Amino acid sequence: MNFINKQNRYVVFLVAAAALLILPLLLQTQGNAWVRIADTALLYVLLALGLNIVVGYAGLLDLGFVAFYAIGAYMFGLLASPHLTDNFPWIAAMFPQGLHLPLWIVIPAGAALAGMFGILLGAPTLKLRGDYLAIVTLGFGEIIRVFMNNLDHPVNITNGPKGLNQIDPIHFWAVNLGKPFDILGYEIASVTLYYYLFLALVIASVVICHRLELSRIGRAWMAIREDEIAAKAMGINTRNMKLLAFGMGATFGGVSGSMFAAFQQFISPESFSLMESVMIVAMVVLGGIGYLPGVILGAVLLSALPEVLRYVAGPLQAMTEGRLDAAILRQLLIALAMIIVMLMRPRGLWPAPEHGKSLQNTPK
């Protein structure tokens, strides 16, 4: 990106900001489905940014990141739906109007619970590396999903495979993001309102991640990623730094899960399968591990590509007279595209420019 220099950086940022603000209004003219795709892409960007802290900065392979996504979603669903008051009389007696806690309580609660589980996951895995760490985190993600699927008996907490419904949409004072909003006779759809909320969260997350990367904590994470023994010899408390990475990444996952529950207004264990974790890891690796623009690009492409390929899989299925299932064909096309990209761009679509500079600058 040589054209983004100090002279025209602000111009590029202003153009990009204007494009992002106008994008949902243009997509809305083609139907709300395209805006929903953009909303989903922004949610996956939030998830990818959180996982990038663990995998990209600290170098800890986490294949169970979707567990924190589920924890945040279920925390929001339980605190902003009638499920608890319907199943627990003592909660119904405390909240006769229903358990509909405000936004500034529910979202921090989801983020805090996910962060706490991230630290609980990181504590017993401090001495594990590589494949062993991947297996443990993979098991943790599946354990959380199984718990969510079975915590409906003998005490109904998660409603099991039936999921939680009637979840409250997000409210900002008099603005209900679950309903269209009218401004001077122009109606803005609910999905467009959620787009702007998710965009604001993504921008805030990018700023936080960028400042973390440049801070002493970020440098310590990268030192652990490159050589943990050398980092420990230089006086870095690797235990605390690893726990902080797990906790910070999980917090991002919890916030994203809360937004997902409010956006969908329904959640079930099927939304947090192993495939989701694999896709989130693929977004970070495919875009450019440890580099914020690359991570964002990978998340947008891999989250939007399956939806766009719906329009390709349908005609291909018709050509085979229905012998190929459209969903399987779509996954095949996604996997093929990922293989081609990784063969042609092994360091990712948009890798960090610092990588390889030491080799280029060595004296001959």
CSV table of C-alpha atoms in Angstrom, one decimal:
chain,number,residue,atom,x,y,z
A,1,MET,CA,0.0,0.0,0.0
A,2,ASN,CA,2.6,2.5,-1.1
A,3,PHE,CA,0.0,5.1,-2.1
A,4,ILE,CA,-1.0,5.6,1.6
A,5,ASN,CA,1.8,7.9,2.7
A,6,LYS,CA,1.8,10.7,5.2
A,7,GLN,CA,0.6,13.3,2.7
A,8,ASN,CA,-2.5,11.5,1.5
A,9,ARG,CA,-3.3,9.3,4.5
A,10,TYR,CA,-6.0,11.5,5.8
A,11,VAL,CA,-7.6,11.8,2.4
A,12,VAL,CA,-7.7,8.0,2.1
A,13,PHE,CA,-9.2,7.7,5.6
A,14,LEU,CA,-11.9,10.3,4.8
A,15,VAL,CA,-12.8,8.6,1.6
A,16,ALA,CA,-12.9,5.2,3.3
A,17,ALA,CA,-15.1,6.6,6.1
A,18,ALA,CA,-17.5,8.1,3.6
A,19,ALA,CA,-17.7,4.9,1.7
A,20,LEU,CA,-18.4,2.8,4.9
A,21,LEU,CA,-21.2,5.3,5.9
A,22,ILE,CA,-22.9,5.3,2.5
A,23,LEU,CA,-22.5,1.5,1.9
A,24,PRO,CA,-25.5,0.3,3.8
A,25,LEU,CA,-27.8,2.9,2.3
A,26,LEU,CA,-26.7,1.8,-1.2
A,27,LEU,CA,-27.1,-1.9,-0.3
A,28,GLN,CA,-30.5,-1.2,1.2
A,29,THR,CA,-31.8,-0.2,-2.2
A,30,GLN,CA,-31.1,-3.8,-3.4
A,31,GLY,CA,-32.9,-5.3,-0.3
A,32,ASN,CA,-32.1,-5.9,3.3
A,33,ALA,CA,-30.4,-9.3,2.6
A,34,TRP,CA,-27.2,-7.5,1.4
A,35,VAL,CA,-27.2,-5.3,4.5
A,36,ARG,CA,-27.5,-8.4,6.7
A,37,ILE,CA,-24.4,-9.8,4.9
A,38,ALA,CA,-22.5,-6.7,5.7
A,39,ASP,CA,-23.7,-6.9,9.4
A,40,THR,CA,-22.5,-10.5,9.6
A,41,ALA,CA,-19.2,-9.5,8.1
A,42,LEU,CA,-18.6,-6.9,10.7
A,43,LEU,CA,-19.4,-9.4,13.5
A,44,TYR,CA,-16.8,-11.7,12.1
A,45,VAL,CA,-14.3,-8.9,11.9
A,46,LEU,CA,-14.9,-8.4,15.7
A,47,LEU,CA,-14.3,-12.1,16.2
A,48,ALA,CA,-11.2,-12.1,14.0
A,49,LEU,CA,-9.7,-9.1,15.8
A,50,GLY,CA,-10.1,-10.9,19.2
A,51,LEU,CA,-8.6,-14.1,17.9
A,52,ASN,CA,-5.7,-12.1,16.3
A,53,ILE,CA,-4.7,-11.1,19.8
A,54,VAL,CA,-4.3,-14.7,20.9
A,55,VAL,CA,-3.0,-16.2,17.6
A,56,GLY,CA,-1.4,-13.2,15.8
A,57,TYR,CA,0.2,-11.3,18.7
A,58,ALA,CA,0.9,-14.0,21.3
A,59,GLY,CA,1.3,-16.9,19.0
A,60,LEU,CA,-1.1,-19.2,20.9
A,61,LEU,CA,-3.1,-21.4,18.6
A,62,ASP,CA,-6.7,-21.3,19.8
A,63,LEU,CA,-9.2,-23.6,18.0
A,64,GLY,CA,-12.0,-23.1,20.5
A,65,PHE,CA,-12.5,-19.4,20.2
A,66,VAL,CA,-16.2,-19.9,19.2
A,67,ALA,CA,-16.8,-20.9,22.9
A,68,PHE,CA,-16.4,-17.2,24.0
A,69,TYR,CA,-18.7,-16.2,21.2
A,70,ALA,CA,-21.3,-18.6,22.6
A,71,ILE,CA,-20.8,-17.4,26.2
A,72,GLY,CA,-21.3,-13.8,25.3
A,73,ALA,CA,-24.4,-14.6,23.2
A,74,TYR,CA,-26.0,-16.8,25.9
A,75,MET,CA,-25.3,-14.2,28.6
A,76,PHE,CA,-27.1,-11.6,26.6
A,77,GLY,CA,-29.9,-13.9,25.8
A,78,LEU,CA,-30.5,-14.9,29.4
A,79,LEU,CA,-30.4,-11.4,30.7
A,80,ALA,CA,-32.5,-9.9,27.9
A,81,SER,CA,-35.2,-12.5,27.3
A,82,PRO,CA,-38.2,-13.9,29.3
A,83,HIS,CA,-36.5,-17.3,29.6
A,84,LEU,CA,-35.3,-17.0,33.2
A,85,THR,CA,-38.5,-15.4,34.5
A,86,ASP,CA,-40.5,-18.2,32.9
A,87,ASN,CA,-38.5,-21.0,34.5
A,88,PHE,CA,-37.5,-19.5,37.8
A,89,PRO,CA,-40.3,-18.1,40.0
A,90,TRP,CA,-38.0,-16.3,42.4
A,91,ILE,CA,-36.5,-14.4,39.5
A,92,ALA,CA,-40.1,-13.6,38.2
A,93,ALA,CA,-40.9,-12.3,41.7
A,94,MET,CA,-37.9,-10.0,41.6
A,95,PHE,CA,-38.7,-8.7,38.1
A,96,PRO,CA,-42.5,-8.7,37.7
A,97,GLN,CA,-42.1,-6.8,34.4
A,98,GLY,CA,-39.7,-9.3,33.0
A,99,LEU,CA,-35.9,-9.5,33.0
A,100,HIS,CA,-34.9,-6.9,30.5
A,101,LEU,CA,-31.7,-5.5,31.8
A,102,PRO,CA,-30.3,-2.3,30.1
A,103,LEU,CA,-27.6,-2.4,27.5
A,104,TRP,CA,-24.8,-1.1,29.7
A,105,ILE,CA,-25.2,-4.0,32.1
A,106,VAL,CA,-25.8,-6.9,29.7
A,107,ILE,CA,-22.9,-6.3,27.3
A,108,PRO,CA,-20.2,-5.7,30.0
A,109,ALA,CA,-21.6,-8.8,31.8
A,110,GLY,CA,-21.2,-10.9,28.6
A,111,ALA,CA,-17.7,-9.5,28.0
A,112,ALA,CA,-16.6,-10.0,31.6
A,113,LEU,CA,-17.9,-13.6,31.7
A,114,ALA,CA,-16.2,-14.5,28.4
A,115,GLY,CA,-12.9,-12.9,29.6
A,116,MET,CA,-13.1,-14.9,32.9
A,117,PHE,CA,-13.6,-18.1,30.9
A,118,GLY,CA,-10.7,-17.1,28.7
A,119,ILE,CA,-8.4,-16.8,31.7
A,120,LEU,CA,-9.8,-20.2,33.1
A,121,LEU,CA,-8.9,-21.8,29.7
A,122,GLY,CA,-5.4,-20.2,29.7
A,123,ALA,CA,-4.5,-21.1,33.2
A,124,PRO,CA,-4.1,-24.9,32.7
A,125,THR,CA,-2.6,-24.6,29.3
A,126,LEU,CA,0.3,-22.3,30.1
A,127,LYS,CA,2.9,-25.0,29.5
A,128,LEU,CA,1.3,-26.3,26.3
A,129,ARG,CA,2.4,-25.3,22.8
A,130,GLY,CA,1.6,-26.0,19.2
A,131,ASP,CA,-0.6,-29.0,18.5
A,132,TYR,CA,-1.2,-29.8,22.2
A,133,LEU,CA,-2.6,-26.3,22.8
A,134,ALA,CA,-4.7,-26.6,19.7
A,135,ILE,CA,-6.2,-29.9,20.9
A,136,VAL,CA,-7.0,-28.5,24.4
A,137,THR,CA,-8.7,-25.4,23.1
A,138,LEU,CA,-10.6,-27.4,20.5
A,139,GLY,CA,-11.9,-29.6,23.3
A,140,PHE,CA,-12.9,-26.5,25.3
A,141,GLY,CA,-14.9,-25.2,22.5
A,142,GLU,CA,-16.8,-28.5,22.0
A,143,ILE,CA,-17.4,-28.8,25.8
A,144,ILE,CA,-19.1,-25.3,25.9
A,145,ARG,CA,-21.3,-26.2,22.9
A,146,VAL,CA,-22.3,-29.6,24.5
A,147,PHE,CA,-23.1,-27.8,27.8
A,148,MET,CA,-25.3,-25.3,26.1
A,149,ASN,CA,-27.0,-28.1,24.3
A,150,ASN,CA,-27.7,-30.1,27.5
A,151,LEU,CA,-28.3,-27.5,30.3
A,152,ASP,CA,-32.1,-27.9,30.0
A,153,HIS,CA,-32.4,-30.7,32.5
A,154,PRO,CA,-32.9,-31.1,35.5
A,155,VAL,CA,-32.7,-27.3,35.7
A,156,ASN,CA,-33.6,-25.4,32.5
A,157,ILE,CA,-30.9,-22.8,32.1
A,158,THR,CA,-30.1,-22.7,28.3
A,159,ASN,CA,-33.3,-24.3,27.0
A,160,GLY,CA,-31.1,-27.0,25.3
A,161,PRO,CA,-31.3,-27.5,21.6
A,162,LYS,CA,-34.4,-25.5,21.3
A,163,GLY,CA,-32.4,-22.3,22.0
A,164,LEU,CA,-33.4,-18.9,23.4
A,165,ASN,CA,-35.9,-16.7,21.6
A,166,GLN,CA,-37.7,-13.4,22.2
A,167,ILE,CA,-34.3,-11.8,22.9
A,168,ASP,CA,-34.6,-8.0,23.2
A,169,PRO,CA,-33.1,-5.9,20.5
A,170,ILE,CA,-30.6,-3.2,21.4
A,171,HIS,CA,-32.1,0.1,22.6
A,172,PHE,CA,-30.4,3.5,22.7
A,173,TRP,CA,-32.6,5.7,24.7
A,174,ALA,CA,-35.6,6.2,22.5
A,175,VAL,CA,-34.1,4.4,19.5
A,176,ASN,CA,-35.0,0.8,19.1
A,177,LEU,CA,-32.5,-0.9,16.7
A,178,GLY,CA,-35.0,-3.7,16.2
A,179,LYS,CA,-37.4,-1.4,14.4
A,180,PRO,CA,-37.0,0.9,11.4
A,181,PHE,CA,-36.1,4.5,12.2
A,182,ASP,CA,-37.6,7.5,10.4
A,183,ILE,CA,-35.4,10.6,9.8
A,184,LEU,CA,-37.2,13.4,7.9
A,185,GLY,CA,-39.4,11.0,6.0
A,186,TYR,CA,-36.5,8.7,5.1
A,187,GLU,CA,-36.8,5.3,6.7
A,188,ILE,CA,-33.7,3.5,7.8
A,189,ALA,CA,-34.1,-0.2,8.2
A,190,SER,CA,-33.3,-2.1,11.4
A,191,VAL,CA,-30.4,-4.0,9.7
A,192,THR,CA,-28.9,-0.6,8.6
A,193,LEU,CA,-29.0,0.7,12.2
A,194,TYR,CA,-27.2,-2.5,13.4
A,195,TYR,CA,-24.6,-1.9,10.7
A,196,TYR,CA,-23.7,1.5,12.1
A,197,LEU,CA,-23.5,0.0,15.6
A,198,PHE,CA,-21.3,-2.8,14.5
A,199,LEU,CA,-19.1,-0.5,12.5
A,200,ALA,CA,-18.6,1.7,15.6
A,201,LEU,CA,-17.6,-1.3,17.6
A,202,VAL,CA,-15.2,-2.5,14.9
A,203,ILE,CA,-13.5,1.0,14.7
A,204,ALA,CA,-13.1,1.0,18.5
A,205,SER,CA,-11.7,-2.5,18.5
A,206,VAL,CA,-9.2,-1.6,15.7
A,207,VAL,CA,-8.0,1.4,17.7
A,208,ILE,CA,-7.7,-0.8,20.9
A,209,CYS,CA,-5.8,-3.5,19.0
A,210,HIS,CA,-3.5,-1.0,17.3
A,211,ARG,CA,-2.6,0.6,20.6
A,212,LEU,CA,-2.1,-2.8,22.2
A,213,GLU,CA,0.3,-3.8,19.4
A,214,LEU,CA,2.4,-0.7,19.9
A,215,SER,CA,2.4,-0.9,23.7
A,216,ARG,CA,4.8,-2.8,26.0
A,217,ILE,CA,2.2,-5.5,26.4
A,218,GLY,CA,2.0,-6.0,22.6
A,219,ARG,CA,5.8,-6.1,22.3
A,220,ALA,CA,5.9,-8.7,25.1
A,221,TRP,CA,3.3,-10.8,23.3
A,222,MET,CA,5.3,-10.7,20.1
A,223,ALA,CA,8.4,-11.6,22.0
A,224,ILE,CA,6.6,-14.7,23.4
A,225,ARG,CA,5.4,-15.5,19.9
A,226,GLU,CA,8.9,-15.4,18.4
A,227,ASP,CA,10.8,-17.2,21.2
A,228,GLU,CA,9.2,-17.8,24.6
A,229,ILE,CA,12.4,-19.0,26.3
A,230,ALA,CA,14.3,-15.8,25.2
A,231,ALA,CA,11.3,-13.7,26.3
A,232,LYS,CA,11.4,-15.3,29.8
A,233,ALA,CA,15.2,-14.8,29.9
A,234,MET,CA,14.7,-11.1,29.2
A,235,GLY,CA,12.4,-10.7,32.3
A,236,ILE,CA,9.0,-11.0,30.7
A,237,ASN,CA,6.4,-12.6,32.9
A,238,THR,CA,5.2,-15.1,30.2
A,239,ARG,CA,2.5,-16.6,32.4
A,240,ASN,CA,0.7,-13.3,33.0
A,241,MET,CA,1.1,-12.2,29.4
A,242,LYS,CA,-0.4,-15.4,28.1
A,243,LEU,CA,-3.4,-15.1,30.5
A,244,LEU,CA,-3.8,-11.5,29.5
A,245,ALA,CA,-3.9,-12.5,25.8
A,246,PHE,CA,-6.5,-15.2,26.4
A,247,GLY,CA,-8.6,-12.8,28.5
A,248,MET,CA,-8.4,-9.9,26.1
A,249,GLY,CA,-9.2,-12.1,23.1
A,250,ALA,CA,-12.1,-13.8,24.9
A,251,THR,CA,-13.5,-10.3,25.8
A,252,PHE,CA,-13.8,-9.4,22.1
A,253,GLY,CA,-15.5,-12.7,21.5
A,254,GLY,CA,-18.0,-12.0,24.3
A,255,VAL,CA,-18.9,-8.6,22.9
A,256,SER,CA,-19.4,-10.0,19.5
A,257,GLY,CA,-21.6,-12.8,20.9
A,258,SER,CA,-23.7,-10.3,22.7
A,259,MET,CA,-24.2,-8.3,19.4
A,260,PHE,CA,-25.0,-11.6,17.6
A,261,ALA,CA,-27.8,-12.5,20.1
A,262,ALA,CA,-29.3,-9.0,19.9
A,263,PHE,CA,-29.1,-8.9,16.1
A,264,GLN,CA,-30.6,-12.4,15.6
A,265,GLN,CA,-33.0,-12.3,18.6
A,266,PHE,CA,-32.6,-16.1,18.7
A,267,ILE,CA,-29.6,-18.3,19.5
A,268,SER,CA,-29.1,-22.1,19.7
A,269,PRO,CA,-26.1,-24.3,20.1
A,270,GLU,CA,-26.0,-25.0,16.4
A,271,SER,CA,-24.7,-21.4,15.8
A,272,PHE,CA,-21.5,-22.2,17.7
A,273,SER,CA,-20.2,-25.3,16.0
A,274,LEU,CA,-16.6,-26.4,15.4
A,275,MET,CA,-16.8,-25.2,11.8
A,276,GLU,CA,-17.3,-21.6,13.1
A,277,SER,CA,-14.0,-21.9,15.1
A,278,VAL,CA,-12.2,-23.2,12.0
A,279,MET,CA,-13.6,-20.4,9.9
A,280,ILE,CA,-12.5,-17.7,12.4
A,281,VAL,CA,-8.9,-19.1,12.5
A,282,ALA,CA,-9.0,-19.3,8.7
A,283,MET,CA,-9.9,-15.6,8.5
A,284,VAL,CA,-6.9,-14.6,10.6
A,285,VAL,CA,-4.5,-16.9,8.7
A,286,LEU,CA,-5.8,-16.2,5.2
A,287,GLY,CA,-5.9,-12.4,5.6
A,288,GLY,CA,-2.4,-12.0,7.2
A,289,ILE,CA,-1.7,-13.2,10.7
A,290,GLY,CA,-0.8,-10.5,13.2
A,291,TYR,CA,-1.6,-7.6,10.8
A,292,LEU,CA,-4.8,-5.7,11.4
A,293,PRO,CA,-5.6,-4.8,7.8
A,294,GLY,CA,-5.0,-8.3,6.7
A,295,VAL,CA,-7.2,-9.8,9.5
A,296,ILE,CA,-10.0,-7.4,8.5
A,297,LEU,CA,-9.7,-8.3,4.9
A,298,GLY,CA,-9.7,-12.0,5.6
A,299,ALA,CA,-12.8,-11.7,7.9
A,300,VAL,CA,-14.8,-9.7,5.3
A,301,LEU,CA,-13.9,-12.1,2.4
A,302,LEU,CA,-14.5,-15.4,4.2
A,303,SER,CA,-17.8,-14.1,5.9
A,304,ALA,CA,-19.2,-12.6,2.7
A,305,LEU,CA,-17.9,-15.3,0.2
A,306,PRO,CA,-20.4,-18.0,1.3
A,307,GLU,CA,-23.3,-15.7,0.8
A,308,VAL,CA,-22.2,-14.5,-2.5
A,309,LEU,CA,-21.5,-18.1,-3.7
A,310,ARG,CA,-25.2,-18.9,-3.2
A,311,TYR,CA,-25.7,-17.2,-6.5
A,312,VAL,CA,-23.1,-19.4,-8.1
A,313,ALA,CA,-24.0,-22.7,-6.4
A,314,GLY,CA,-27.6,-22.5,-7.6
A,315,PRO,CA,-26.9,-22.5,-11.4
A,316,LEU,CA,-24.2,-25.2,-10.9
A,317,GLN,CA,-26.7,-27.4,-9.1
A,318,ALA,CA,-29.2,-26.9,-12.0
A,319,MET,CA,-26.5,-27.9,-14.5
A,320,THR,CA,-26.1,-31.2,-12.7
A,321,GLU,CA,-29.9,-31.7,-12.5
A,322,GLY,CA,-29.9,-31.4,-8.8
A,323,ARG,CA,-27.4,-34.3,-8.1
A,324,LEU,CA,-25.2,-32.0,-6.1
A,325,ASP,CA,-26.4,-30.3,-2.9
A,326,ALA,CA,-26.1,-26.5,-3.1
A,327,ALA,CA,-24.7,-26.2,0.4
A,328,ILE,CA,-22.0,-28.8,-0.1
A,329,LEU,CA,-21.1,-27.3,-3.5
A,330,ARG,CA,-20.8,-23.9,-1.9
A,331,GLN,CA,-18.4,-25.3,0.8
A,332,LEU,CA,-16.4,-27.0,-1.9
A,333,LEU,CA,-16.0,-23.7,-3.8
A,334,ILE,CA,-15.0,-21.9,-0.5
A,335,ALA,CA,-12.4,-24.6,0.2
A,336,LEU,CA,-11.1,-24.4,-3.4
A,337,ALA,CA,-10.7,-20.6,-3.2
A,338,MET,CA,-8.8,-20.9,0.1
A,339,ILE,CA,-6.4,-23.5,-1.2
A,340,ILE,CA,-5.7,-21.4,-4.3
A,341,VAL,CA,-5.1,-18.2,-2.2
A,342,MET,CA,-2.8,-20.0,0.3
A,343,LEU,CA,-0.8,-21.5,-2.6
A,344,MET,CA,-0.3,-18.2,-4.3
A,345,ARG,CA,-0.1,-16.0,-1.1
A,346,PRO,CA,1.4,-18.3,1.6
A,347,ARG,CA,1.8,-15.3,4.0
A,348,GLY,CA,-1.8,-14.2,3.6
A,349,LEU,CA,-3.6,-11.8,1.3
A,350,TRP,CA,-2.3,-8.7,3.1
A,351,PRO,CA,0.7,-9.7,5.2
A,352,ALA,CA,2.6,-7.4,7.5
A,353,PRO,CA,5.2,-5.3,5.5
A,354,GLU,CA,7.8,-5.8,8.2
A,355,HIS,CA,8.0,-9.5,7.6
A,356,GLY,CA,11.2,-10.3,5.6
A,357,LYS,CA,12.8,-6.9,5.9
A,358,SER,CA,15.7,-8.3,7.9
A,359,LEU,CA,16.5,-10.7,5.1
A,360,GLN,CA,16.2,-8.0,2.5
A,361,ASN,CA,18.6,-5.6,4.4
A,362,THR,CA,21.3,-8.1,5.2
A,363,PRO,CA,24.7,-7.0,3.7
A,364,LYS,CA,26.0,-9.1,0.8
